[in-house]
Tab-separated table of C-alpha atoms and ligand atoms in Angstrom:
chain	number	residue	atom	x	y	z
A	29	UNK	CA	86.840	126.577	112.632
A	30	UNK	CA	86.623	124.194	115.722
A	31	UNK	CA	87.333	126.121	119.046
A	32	UNK	CA	87.748	122.889	121.135
A	33	UNK	CA	88.860	119.248	120.021
A	34	UNK	CA	88.771	116.109	122.010
A	35	UNK	CA	91.445	113.742	121.399
A	36	UNK	CA	90.111	110.136	121.762
A	37	UNK	CA	93.679	108.543	122.251
A	38	UNK	CA	96.810	108.312	124.351
A	39	UNK	CA	100.486	108.198	123.941
A	40	UNK	CA	102.428	109.646	121.096
A	41	UNK	CA	99.622	110.181	118.801
A	42	UNK	CA	97.450	112.035	121.427
A	43	UNK	CA	100.375	114.382	121.714
A	44	UNK	CA	100.589	114.570	117.747
A	45	UNK	CA	97.083	115.643	117.626
A	46	UNK	CA	97.247	118.080	120.416
A	47	UNK	CA	100.257	119.930	118.785
A	48	UNK	CA	98.430	120.261	115.482
A	49	UNK	CA	95.406	121.892	117.340
A	50	UNK	CA	97.618	124.349	119.297
A	51	UNK	CA	99.203	125.749	116.124
A	52	UNK	CA	95.657	126.307	114.861
A	53	UNK	CA	94.517	128.061	118.015
A	54	UNK	CA	92.200	125.217	118.808
A	55	UNK	CA	91.933	124.301	122.562
A	56	UNK	CA	92.464	120.601	123.619
A	57	UNK	CA	90.774	118.083	125.851
A	58	UNK	CA	92.653	114.967	126.611
A	59	UNK	CA	90.714	111.660	127.917
A	60	UNK	CA	92.649	109.056	130.136
A	61	UNK	CA	92.178	106.061	132.133
A	62	UNK	CA	93.201	105.795	135.916
A	63	UNK	CA	96.613	104.337	134.591
A	64	UNK	CA	97.193	107.457	132.567
A	65	UNK	CA	96.669	110.179	135.015
A	66	UNK	CA	100.326	111.273	134.746
A	67	UNK	CA	100.658	110.859	130.991
A	68	UNK	CA	102.215	113.535	129.132
A	69	UNK	CA	99.152	113.748	126.659
A	70	UNK	CA	97.150	114.588	129.841
A	71	UNK	CA	99.712	117.119	131.071
A	72	UNK	CA	100.029	118.893	127.918
A	73	UNK	CA	96.283	119.386	127.052
A	74	UNK	CA	94.100	122.319	128.060
A	75	UNK	CA	91.810	120.229	129.722
A	76	UNK	CA	91.416	116.416	130.832
A	77	UNK	CA	88.674	113.898	131.653
A	78	UNK	CA	89.279	110.562	133.311
A	79	UNK	CA	87.126	108.254	131.422
A	80	UNK	CA	87.672	104.881	133.221
A	81	UNK	CA	89.798	102.153	134.841
A	82	UNK	CA	93.089	100.843	132.917
A	83	UNK	CA	91.739	98.307	130.583
A	84	UNK	CA	90.879	99.642	127.275
A	85	UNK	CA	87.509	98.177	126.851
A	86	UNK	CA	86.318	100.284	129.757
A	87	UNK	CA	88.228	103.643	128.946
A	88	UNK	CA	89.519	104.359	125.585
A	89	UNK	CA	87.189	102.144	123.952
A	90	UNK	CA	83.946	103.385	125.886
A	91	UNK	CA	81.848	105.242	123.580
A	92	UNK	CA	79.253	106.380	126.536
A	93	UNK	CA	82.240	107.834	128.352
A	94	UNK	CA	83.919	109.510	125.649
A	95	UNK	CA	80.895	111.237	124.682
A	96	UNK	CA	79.950	112.155	128.082
A	97	UNK	CA	83.598	113.910	128.156
A	98	UNK	CA	82.662	115.785	124.952
A	99	UNK	CA	79.476	117.186	126.504
A	100	UNK	CA	81.236	118.068	129.798
A	101	UNK	CA	83.940	120.114	128.210
A	102	UNK	CA	81.937	121.403	125.143
A	103	UNK	CA	84.169	119.836	122.672
A	104	UNK	CA	82.788	120.221	119.283
A	105	UNK	CA	84.991	117.816	117.482
A	106	UNK	CA	86.732	114.414	118.018
A	107	UNK	CA	90.010	113.429	116.866
A	108	UNK	CA	90.559	109.488	117.001
A	109	UNK	CA	94.241	109.155	116.264
A	110	UNK	CA	94.699	105.768	115.090
A	111	UNK	CA	93.930	102.389	116.691
A	112	UNK	CA	91.036	102.290	119.481
A	113	UNK	CA	87.923	103.722	117.987
A	114	UNK	CA	89.520	105.236	114.936
A	115	UNK	CA	87.966	102.931	112.206
A	116	UNK	CA	84.731	102.312	114.084
A	117	UNK	CA	81.863	103.066	112.075
A	118	UNK	CA	79.214	102.876	114.766
A	119	UNK	CA	81.203	105.085	117.023
A	120	UNK	CA	81.297	107.798	114.163
A	121	UNK	CA	77.782	107.443	113.722
A	122	UNK	CA	77.075	107.945	117.395
A	123	UNK	CA	79.494	110.883	117.575
A	124	UNK	CA	77.421	112.560	114.592
A	125	UNK	CA	74.240	111.821	116.219
A	126	UNK	CA	75.245	113.902	119.211
A	127	UNK	CA	75.840	116.745	117.010
A	128	UNK	CA	79.771	116.581	117.135
A	129	UNK	CA	82.107	116.594	114.356
A	130	UNK	CA	84.356	113.375	113.595
A	131	UNK	CA	87.715	114.383	112.212
A	132	UNK	CA	87.917	111.734	109.708
A	133	UNK	CA	85.859	110.110	106.811
A	134	UNK	CA	82.252	109.378	107.199
A	135	UNK	CA	80.851	106.181	108.783
A	136	UNK	CA	79.878	104.622	105.417
A	137	UNK	CA	83.265	105.041	104.104
A	138	UNK	CA	84.848	103.482	107.151
A	139	UNK	CA	82.301	100.601	106.889
A	140	UNK	CA	82.998	100.131	103.257
A	141	UNK	CA	86.711	99.792	103.848
A	142	UNK	CA	86.565	97.922	106.865
A	143	UNK	CA	85.092	94.866	105.259
A	144	UNK	CA	88.058	93.783	103.389
A	145	UNK	CA	85.663	91.896	100.894
A	146	UNK	CA	83.641	94.792	99.788
A	147	UNK	CA	86.814	97.148	99.952
A	148	UNK	CA	88.441	95.032	97.287
A	149	UNK	CA	85.470	94.729	95.144
A	150	UNK	CA	84.867	98.566	95.618
A	151	UNK	CA	88.385	99.381	94.675
A	152	UNK	CA	88.503	96.865	91.538
A	153	UNK	CA	85.420	98.609	90.194
A	154	UNK	CA	87.223	102.075	90.669
A	155	UNK	CA	90.087	100.786	88.612
A	156	UNK	CA	92.530	99.890	91.316
A	157	UNK	CA	94.762	96.658	90.549
A	158	UNK	CA	94.107	93.905	93.099
A	159	UNK	CA	95.585	90.617	94.243
A	160	UNK	CA	93.936	87.714	92.562
A	161	UNK	CA	91.594	85.713	94.818
A	162	UNK	CA	88.096	84.480	95.776
A	163	UNK	CA	85.500	86.685	94.601
A	164	UNK	CA	83.856	87.507	98.064
A	165	UNK	CA	83.908	85.135	101.351
A	166	UNK	CA	84.849	81.487	101.350
A	167	UNK	CA	82.142	79.711	103.598
A	168	UNK	CA	83.349	76.089	103.335
A	169	UNK	CA	86.734	74.011	103.485
A	170	UNK	CA	85.401	72.528	100.126
A	171	UNK	CA	84.952	76.010	98.672
A	172	UNK	CA	88.566	76.879	99.802
A	173	UNK	CA	89.888	73.913	98.033
A	174	UNK	CA	88.402	74.720	95.001
A	175	UNK	CA	89.246	78.413	94.852
A	176	UNK	CA	93.061	77.579	95.978
A	177	UNK	CA	93.196	75.153	93.221
A	178	UNK	CA	91.883	77.656	90.589
A	179	UNK	CA	94.144	80.652	91.683
A	180	UNK	CA	97.004	78.294	92.448
A	181	UNK	CA	98.999	77.336	95.433
A	182	UNK	CA	100.419	79.202	97.571
A	183	UNK	CA	97.525	81.003	99.090
A	184	UNK	CA	96.891	83.259	102.025
A	185	UNK	CA	93.385	82.743	104.125
A	186	UNK	CA	92.472	86.225	105.366
A	187	UNK	CA	89.858	87.575	107.647
A	188	UNK	CA	87.155	89.936	106.192
A	189	UNK	CA	87.334	91.880	109.484
A	190	UNK	CA	91.166	91.520	109.589
A	191	UNK	CA	93.689	94.061	111.158
A	192	UNK	CA	96.912	94.090	112.915
A	193	UNK	CA	98.155	90.985	111.037
A	194	UNK	CA	95.686	88.625	112.927
A	195	UNK	CA	93.361	86.095	111.086
A	196	UNK	CA	95.999	85.612	108.389
A	197	UNK	CA	97.269	82.030	107.422
A	198	UNK	CA	99.321	80.777	104.579
A	199	UNK	CA	98.775	77.497	102.728
A	200	UNK	CA	101.732	76.638	100.688
A	201	UNK	CA	100.199	73.573	99.245
A	202	UNK	CA	97.080	71.725	99.372
A	203	UNK	CA	98.236	69.707	102.381
A	204	UNK	CA	98.045	72.957	104.493
A	205	UNK	CA	94.632	74.381	103.258
A	206	UNK	CA	92.528	72.696	105.946
A	207	UNK	CA	94.737	73.943	108.726
A	208	UNK	CA	95.155	77.458	107.387
A	209	UNK	CA	91.311	77.673	106.660
A	210	UNK	CA	90.424	76.313	110.155
A	211	UNK	CA	93.028	78.484	112.200
A	212	UNK	CA	92.260	81.721	110.144
A	213	UNK	CA	88.712	81.273	111.240
A	214	UNK	CA	89.105	80.590	114.740
A	215	UNK	CA	91.531	83.573	115.024
A	216	UNK	CA	89.187	85.730	113.453
A	217	UNK	CA	86.384	84.871	115.542
A	218	UNK	CA	88.457	85.388	118.582
A	219	UNK	CA	90.048	88.445	117.520
A	220	UNK	CA	87.089	90.325	115.606
A	221	UNK	CA	84.112	88.313	116.606
A	222	UNK	CA	83.494	87.488	113.053
A	223	UNK	CA	84.833	84.391	111.408
A	224	UNK	CA	84.301	85.112	107.688
A	225	UNK	CA	87.185	84.687	105.492
A	226	UNK	CA	88.591	85.013	101.780
A	227	UNK	CA	91.513	83.809	99.695
A	228	UNK	CA	94.132	85.408	98.076
A	229	UNK	CA	97.088	84.522	95.764
A	230	UNK	CA	100.325	84.675	98.121
A	231	UNK	CA	102.895	86.785	96.713
A	232	UNK	CA	106.168	85.262	97.535
A	233	UNK	CA	108.617	88.300	97.564
A	234	UNK	CA	106.554	91.475	97.385
A	235	UNK	CA	107.188	94.912	99.053
A	236	UNK	CA	104.585	96.683	100.738
A	237	UNK	CA	104.041	100.112	99.225
A	238	UNK	CA	101.196	102.269	100.616
A	239	UNK	CA	99.763	105.434	98.891
A	240	UNK	CA	98.802	108.340	101.096
A	241	UNK	CA	95.740	110.001	99.792
A	242	UNK	CA	93.631	113.083	100.941
A	243	UNK	CA	90.072	114.220	99.884
A	244	UNK	CA	87.820	116.964	100.701
A	245	UNK	CA	84.569	114.898	100.765
A	246	UNK	CA	83.131	116.719	97.813
A	247	UNK	CA	84.832	115.123	95.012
A	248	UNK	CA	88.287	116.411	95.045
A	249	UNK	CA	91.326	114.492	96.195
A	250	UNK	CA	95.057	114.262	95.956
A	251	UNK	CA	97.978	111.589	96.609
A	252	UNK	CA	101.148	112.127	98.577
A	253	UNK	CA	103.091	109.498	97.084
A	254	UNK	CA	104.015	106.290	98.684
A	255	UNK	CA	105.741	104.924	101.795
A	256	UNK	CA	107.630	101.715	101.605
A	257	UNK	CA	106.789	99.720	104.826
A	258	UNK	CA	108.187	96.224	103.813
A	259	UNK	CA	110.262	95.897	106.987
A	260	UNK	CA	107.642	93.788	108.993
A	261	UNK	CA	107.654	91.609	111.787
A	262	UNK	CA	104.536	89.148	112.255
A	263	UNK	CA	103.026	91.540	109.443
A	264	UNK	CA	103.544	94.448	111.669
A	265	UNK	CA	105.718	97.484	110.382
A	266	UNK	CA	108.969	98.257	112.129
A	267	UNK	CA	110.579	100.769	110.004
A	268	UNK	CA	109.125	102.893	107.219
A	269	UNK	CA	110.536	105.314	104.532
A	270	UNK	CA	109.433	107.676	101.915
A	271	UNK	CA	109.943	107.717	99.032
A	272	UNK	CA	110.519	103.919	98.469
A	273	UNK	CA	114.018	102.846	97.167
A	274	UNK	CA	112.232	101.112	94.042
A	275	UNK	CA	109.618	103.684	92.883
A	276	UNK	CA	110.645	106.048	90.482
A	277	UNK	CA	108.717	109.486	89.729
A	278	UNK	CA	106.547	108.136	86.731
A	279	UNK	CA	105.566	105.069	88.667
A	280	UNK	CA	104.540	107.186	91.557
A	281	UNK	CA	102.388	109.542	89.406
A	282	UNK	CA	100.847	106.778	87.631
A	283	UNK	CA	99.798	104.720	90.807
A	284	UNK	CA	99.075	108.015	92.799
A	285	UNK	CA	96.741	109.145	89.978
A	286	UNK	CA	94.706	105.894	90.258
A	287	UNK	CA	94.354	106.131	93.891
A	288	UNK	CA	93.445	109.892	93.894
A	289	UNK	CA	90.998	109.393	91.220
A	290	UNK	CA	89.267	106.320	93.191
A	291	UNK	CA	88.856	108.364	96.465
A	292	UNK	CA	87.850	111.416	94.510
A	293	UNK	CA	84.995	109.340	93.036
A	294	UNK	CA	83.601	108.199	96.195
A	295	UNK	CA	83.762	111.433	97.678
A	296	UNK	CA	86.173	110.386	100.387
A	297	UNK	CA	86.834	113.105	103.188
A	298	UNK	CA	90.238	113.314	104.937
A	299	UNK	CA	93.362	111.274	105.083
A	300	UNK	CA	93.567	107.735	103.855
A	301	UNK	CA	96.195	105.135	102.870
A	302	UNK	CA	95.584	102.608	99.981
A	303	UNK	CA	97.984	99.549	100.616
A	304	UNK	CA	99.566	97.564	97.974
A	305	UNK	CA	101.760	94.721	97.668
A	306	UNK	CA	104.458	95.340	94.815
A	307	UNK	CA	106.062	92.877	92.922
A	308	UNK	CA	107.783	92.757	89.577
A	309	UNK	CA	106.778	95.963	88.635
A	310	UNK	CA	103.010	95.495	89.464
A	311	UNK	CA	100.618	96.811	92.330
A	312	UNK	CA	98.189	94.577	94.322
A	313	UNK	CA	95.628	96.309	96.590
A	314	UNK	CA	95.274	94.706	99.900
A	315	UNK	CA	93.418	97.075	101.976
A	316	UNK	CA	92.474	100.569	102.748
A	317	UNK	CA	93.014	102.410	105.983
A	318	UNK	CA	90.433	105.247	106.623
A	319	UNK	CA	92.453	106.915	109.133
A	320	UNK	CA	95.949	108.554	110.024
A	321	UNK	CA	98.760	106.113	109.989
A	322	UNK	CA	101.301	105.655	112.558
A	323	UNK	CA	104.048	106.301	109.896
A	324	UNK	CA	102.527	109.650	108.353
A	325	UNK	CA	105.330	111.618	109.628
A	326	UNK	CA	107.561	110.335	106.710
A	327	UNK	CA	105.332	111.667	104.102
A	328	UNK	CA	104.752	115.058	106.196
A	329	UNK	CA	108.630	115.585	106.111
A	330	UNK	CA	109.106	114.895	102.342
A	331	UNK	CA	105.847	116.936	101.313
A	332	UNK	CA	106.122	119.585	103.968
A	333	UNK	CA	102.731	119.230	105.037
A	334	UNK	CA	100.715	118.723	108.267
A	335	UNK	CA	98.380	116.053	107.393
A	336	UNK	CA	96.597	116.374	111.218
A	337	UNK	CA	95.909	119.900	110.465
A	338	UNK	CA	94.769	119.287	107.030
A	339	UNK	CA	92.278	116.689	108.462
A	340	UNK	CA	90.917	119.273	110.994
A	341	UNK	CA	90.502	121.858	108.117
A	342	UNK	CA	88.513	119.533	105.993
A	343	UNK	CA	86.395	118.276	109.115
A	344	UNK	CA	85.477	121.774	109.635
A	345	UNK	CA	83.972	122.278	106.144
A	346	UNK	CA	87.413	124.140	104.517
A	347	UNK	CA	88.886	123.139	101.425
A	348	UNK	CA	92.208	121.506	101.180
A	349	UNK	CA	95.133	123.600	101.391
A	350	UNK	CA	97.082	122.192	98.695
A	351	UNK	CA	96.331	120.849	94.913
A	352	UNK	CA	98.209	117.900	93.501
A	353	UNK	CA	100.444	120.475	91.776
A	354	UNK	CA	101.668	121.957	95.222
A	355	UNK	CA	102.734	118.475	96.227
A	356	UNK	CA	106.310	117.883	95.310
A	357	UNK	CA	108.360	115.672	97.389
A	358	UNK	CA	111.701	116.586	98.439
A	359	UNK	CA	114.250	114.512	100.083
A	360	UNK	CA	114.200	111.083	101.935
A	361	UNK	CA	112.601	110.318	105.439
A	362	UNK	CA	112.878	107.168	107.504
A	363	UNK	CA	111.028	106.376	110.486
A	364	UNK	CA	111.867	104.037	113.523
A	365	UNK	CA	109.212	102.693	115.748
A	366	UNK	CA	110.681	102.325	119.244
A	367	UNK	CA	108.964	99.918	121.375
A	368	UNK	CA	109.380	99.367	124.975
A	369	UNK	CA	110.141	95.540	124.408
A	370	UNK	CA	113.074	93.433	124.914
A	371	UNK	CA	115.033	91.737	122.205
A	372	UNK	CA	115.501	89.037	120.914
A	373	UNK	CA	111.921	88.145	121.613
A	374	UNK	CA	110.202	91.465	121.585
A	375	UNK	CA	108.704	90.664	124.926
A	376	UNK	CA	106.801	93.994	126.162
A	377	UNK	CA	108.949	95.771	128.932
A	378	UNK	CA	106.635	98.047	130.722
A	379	UNK	CA	108.052	99.828	133.823
A	380	UNK	CA	109.554	103.111	135.017
A	381	UNK	CA	111.862	105.042	132.665
A	382	UNK	CA	114.655	106.677	134.582
A	383	UNK	CA	116.169	108.920	131.987
A	384	UNK	CA	115.098	110.063	128.765
A	385	UNK	CA	116.918	112.062	126.275
A	386	UNK	CA	115.550	112.783	122.923
A	387	UNK	CA	117.803	112.969	119.757
A	388	UNK	CA	117.586	116.375	118.069
A	389	UNK	CA	119.270	118.798	115.335
A	390	UNK	CA	118.795	119.224	111.944
A	391	UNK	CA	116.093	116.919	110.147
A	392	UNK	CA	115.286	115.057	113.329
A	393	UNK	CA	111.844	114.462	114.696
A	394	UNK	CA	110.890	112.356	117.993
A	395	UNK	CA	107.204	111.955	118.269
A	396	UNK	CA	106.834	110.578	121.878
A	397	UNK	CA	104.856	110.974	125.043
A	398	UNK	CA	107.393	109.609	127.480
A	399	UNK	CA	109.678	111.535	130.083
A	400	UNK	CA	112.025	110.722	132.587
A	401	UNK	CA	110.281	109.379	135.741
A	402	UNK	CA	107.453	108.225	133.368
A	403	UNK	CA	106.022	104.805	134.224
A	404	UNK	CA	104.798	102.847	131.121
A	405	UNK	CA	101.637	101.069	132.003
A	406	UNK	CA	101.228	97.355	130.898
A	407	UNK	CA	97.853	97.858	129.597
A	408	UNK	CA	98.645	99.372	126.196
A	409	UNK	CA	100.381	99.258	122.776
A	410	UNK	CA	104.253	98.945	123.438
A	411	UNK	CA	105.139	101.749	121.138
A	412	UNK	CA	106.766	104.513	123.005
A	413	UNK	CA	108.124	106.917	120.313
A	414	UNK	CA	108.957	107.418	116.669
A	415	UNK	CA	112.133	108.597	115.462
A	416	UNK	CA	111.835	110.336	112.210
A	417	UNK	CA	114.875	111.681	109.920
A	418	UNK	CA	114.719	113.721	106.593
A	419	UNK	CA	117.682	114.698	104.547
A	420	UNK	CA	118.297	115.557	100.947
A	421	UNK	CA	118.992	111.872	99.762
A	422	UNK	CA	118.449	108.381	101.109
A	423	UNK	CA	122.240	108.013	101.866
A	424	UNK	CA	122.142	111.289	104.139
A	425	UNK	CA	118.998	110.183	105.904
A	426	UNK	CA	120.704	106.838	106.839
A	427	UNK	CA	123.738	108.650	108.232
A	428	UNK	CA	121.403	111.043	109.983
A	429	UNK	CA	119.371	108.061	111.403
A	430	UNK	CA	122.573	106.332	112.746
A	431	UNK	CA	123.647	109.533	114.446
A	432	UNK	CA	120.168	110.340	115.883
A	433	UNK	CA	119.900	106.614	117.123
A	434	UNK	CA	123.156	107.047	119.076
A	435	UNK	CA	121.826	110.034	121.010
A	436	UNK	CA	118.630	108.377	122.076
A	437	UNK	CA	118.597	107.489	125.819
A	438	UNK	CA	115.771	105.544	127.315
A	439	UNK	CA	117.126	104.184	130.409
A	440	UNK	CA	115.134	102.023	132.734
A	441	UNK	CA	113.355	99.820	130.475
A	442	UNK	CA	114.375	97.783	127.303
A	443	UNK	CA	113.537	98.985	123.898
A	444	UNK	CA	113.970	98.197	120.272
A	445	UNK	CA	116.694	100.674	119.487
A	446	UNK	CA	119.331	98.127	119.065
A	447	UNK	CA	117.538	96.446	116.484
A	448	UNK	CA	117.892	99.695	114.400
A	449	UNK	CA	121.603	99.869	115.152
A	450	UNK	CA	121.909	96.558	113.732
A	451	UNK	CA	119.814	97.092	110.550
A	452	UNK	CA	121.744	100.136	109.516
A	453	UNK	CA	124.848	97.883	109.465
A	454	UNK	CA	123.239	95.671	106.738
A	455	UNK	CA	124.268	96.037	103.162
A	456	UNK	CA	120.783	94.969	102.073
A	457	UNK	CA	119.030	97.957	104.237
A	458	UNK	CA	121.862	100.490	103.028
A	459	UNK	CA	121.084	99.357	99.484
A	460	UNK	CA	117.063	99.632	99.751
A	461	UNK	CA	117.267	95.933	98.871
A	462	UNK	CA	114.587	94.273	100.998
A	463	UNK	CA	111.020	92.617	100.802
A	464	UNK	CA	108.411	91.973	103.273
A	465	UNK	CA	110.069	88.702	104.433
A	466	UNK	CA	113.621	90.223	104.543
A	467	UNK	CA	113.233	91.202	108.254
A	468	UNK	CA	112.095	87.743	109.714
A	469	UNK	CA	114.968	86.098	107.836
A	470	UNK	CA	117.276	88.737	109.481
A	471	UNK	CA	115.836	87.954	112.802
A	472	UNK	CA	116.041	84.422	112.393
A	473	UNK	CA	119.814	84.629	111.331
A	474	UNK	CA	120.591	86.672	114.409
A	475	UNK	CA	118.999	84.524	116.936
A	476	UNK	CA	121.012	81.229	115.629
B	22	LIG	P1	96.145	93.730	108.182
B	22	LIG	O1	94.943	94.516	108.000
B	22	LIG	O2	96.116	92.568	109.043
B	22	LIG	O3	97.419	94.534	108.499
B	22	LIG	P2	96.993	93.344	105.321
B	22	LIG	O4	95.971	92.784	104.486
B	22	LIG	O5	97.106	94.876	105.440
B	22	LIG	O6	96.407	93.042	107.003
B	22	LIG	O7	98.184	92.561	105.369
B	22	LIG	C1	99.548	92.737	106.374
B	22	LIG	C2	100.584	92.325	105.653
B	22	LIG	O8	100.499	90.830	105.484
B	22	LIG	C3	101.170	92.759	104.427
B	22	LIG	O9	101.862	94.123	104.612
B	22	LIG	C4	102.004	91.565	104.013
B	22	LIG	O10	103.192	91.662	104.604
B	22	LIG	C5	101.132	90.420	104.328
B	22	LIG	N1	100.170	89.880	103.246
B	22	LIG	C6	98.862	90.235	102.932
B	22	LIG	N2	98.366	89.857	102.074
B	22	LIG	C7	99.422	89.074	101.370
B	22	LIG	C8	99.345	88.303	100.090
B	22	LIG	N3	98.434	88.068	99.380
B	22	LIG	N4	100.437	87.671	99.801
B	22	LIG	C9	101.664	87.905	100.572
B	22	LIG	N5	101.840	88.375	101.885
B	22	LIG	C10	100.713	89.197	102.064
């Protein structure tokens, strides 16, 4: 097992990884920008290295500085968390070329799934059901017109290199295709430096259901059921739950086995998430994330596993600590993403937190790196905490969530907490009756 791991991230996820390491007797190295000198992930780590100025491009994304931090401290492995360099195949290659272990899949697997067209093609060949669409990239507007007519409107134009909901445009009818095609390309070019796009049939009212998979890199893999992440704003997840209110045990086993089998056949190593849209009983693959997800704690809660420790084990060459038979879900878990943003427009609200009180009690987990007196820097993502509750069933989990939310105090900055209070009052949420558009509709009603 590794003796020292460098955590190439910040905020709650850096702390999450630190905690996993400490329980395994591994010492930790934090990296930070000058804006994060007083951050909790730096305070908690055994050692820390300042790797640059506030802009992420010069610090958390600076590969030479991160490698240097490893060499200075003698860290044997890097955990990337999510975001930043977690899905950067070139980074993984450089890490390995320096004799450092990367806690995650191989560079080849990241590359394979990072290109959405190749990912879809690979998955289709592995027997995973996909959204109907263009076979590969659509290089010209004429071609887009042709393909759209074939698959039938509405269609969605998506960036091959896409992520974070960017570079995605809907064309309801033929009249929209030109604008959708050009804007998606321009957005993709600006965000990813790659303007390649493809077309997919636009599903009208699907749910976003994703399957957690885990592989040992040597042909064995398991699934840990699904997460329902349908509550989204601008294609970004806001609240996640597991299990999904609409997936039964039989369906879970069927799609879970398809996914586990697919990743086993490519010798996938570590944690991965296969994302689907789910409509009228059918699953449609949209993408695979080759990393830990923000919402992984809901899976940890119902399966009683530590996914980060499992990632570390597999990266160190050990076998997985569970088999499919060991993985039996229990109860219901819900996660709320608490952002430092002011409602109703979700404007980022960085600044100093005067008082922070974290909810607690049975079945409550608060993953956060904030503290009273902490100043949230304006340079990074606005996620400041994740509140996760677990209870015997969904109804009890909702009651526990309401109770836990009412205990949470983040004083000094605006947060998205009021949104979750409001959601809990909605009959549709209580009944688990929502699709990927529900939240946008709700927010529009609230504003008017
Ligand atoms: P990203 O990598 O940017 O997150 P995804 O492909 O995972 O992009 O899609 C993000 C979200 O966009 C989905 O959860 C869903 O809400 C919406 N979406 C993507 N593809 C489709 C589609 N074919 N039809 C309808 N909605 C879609």
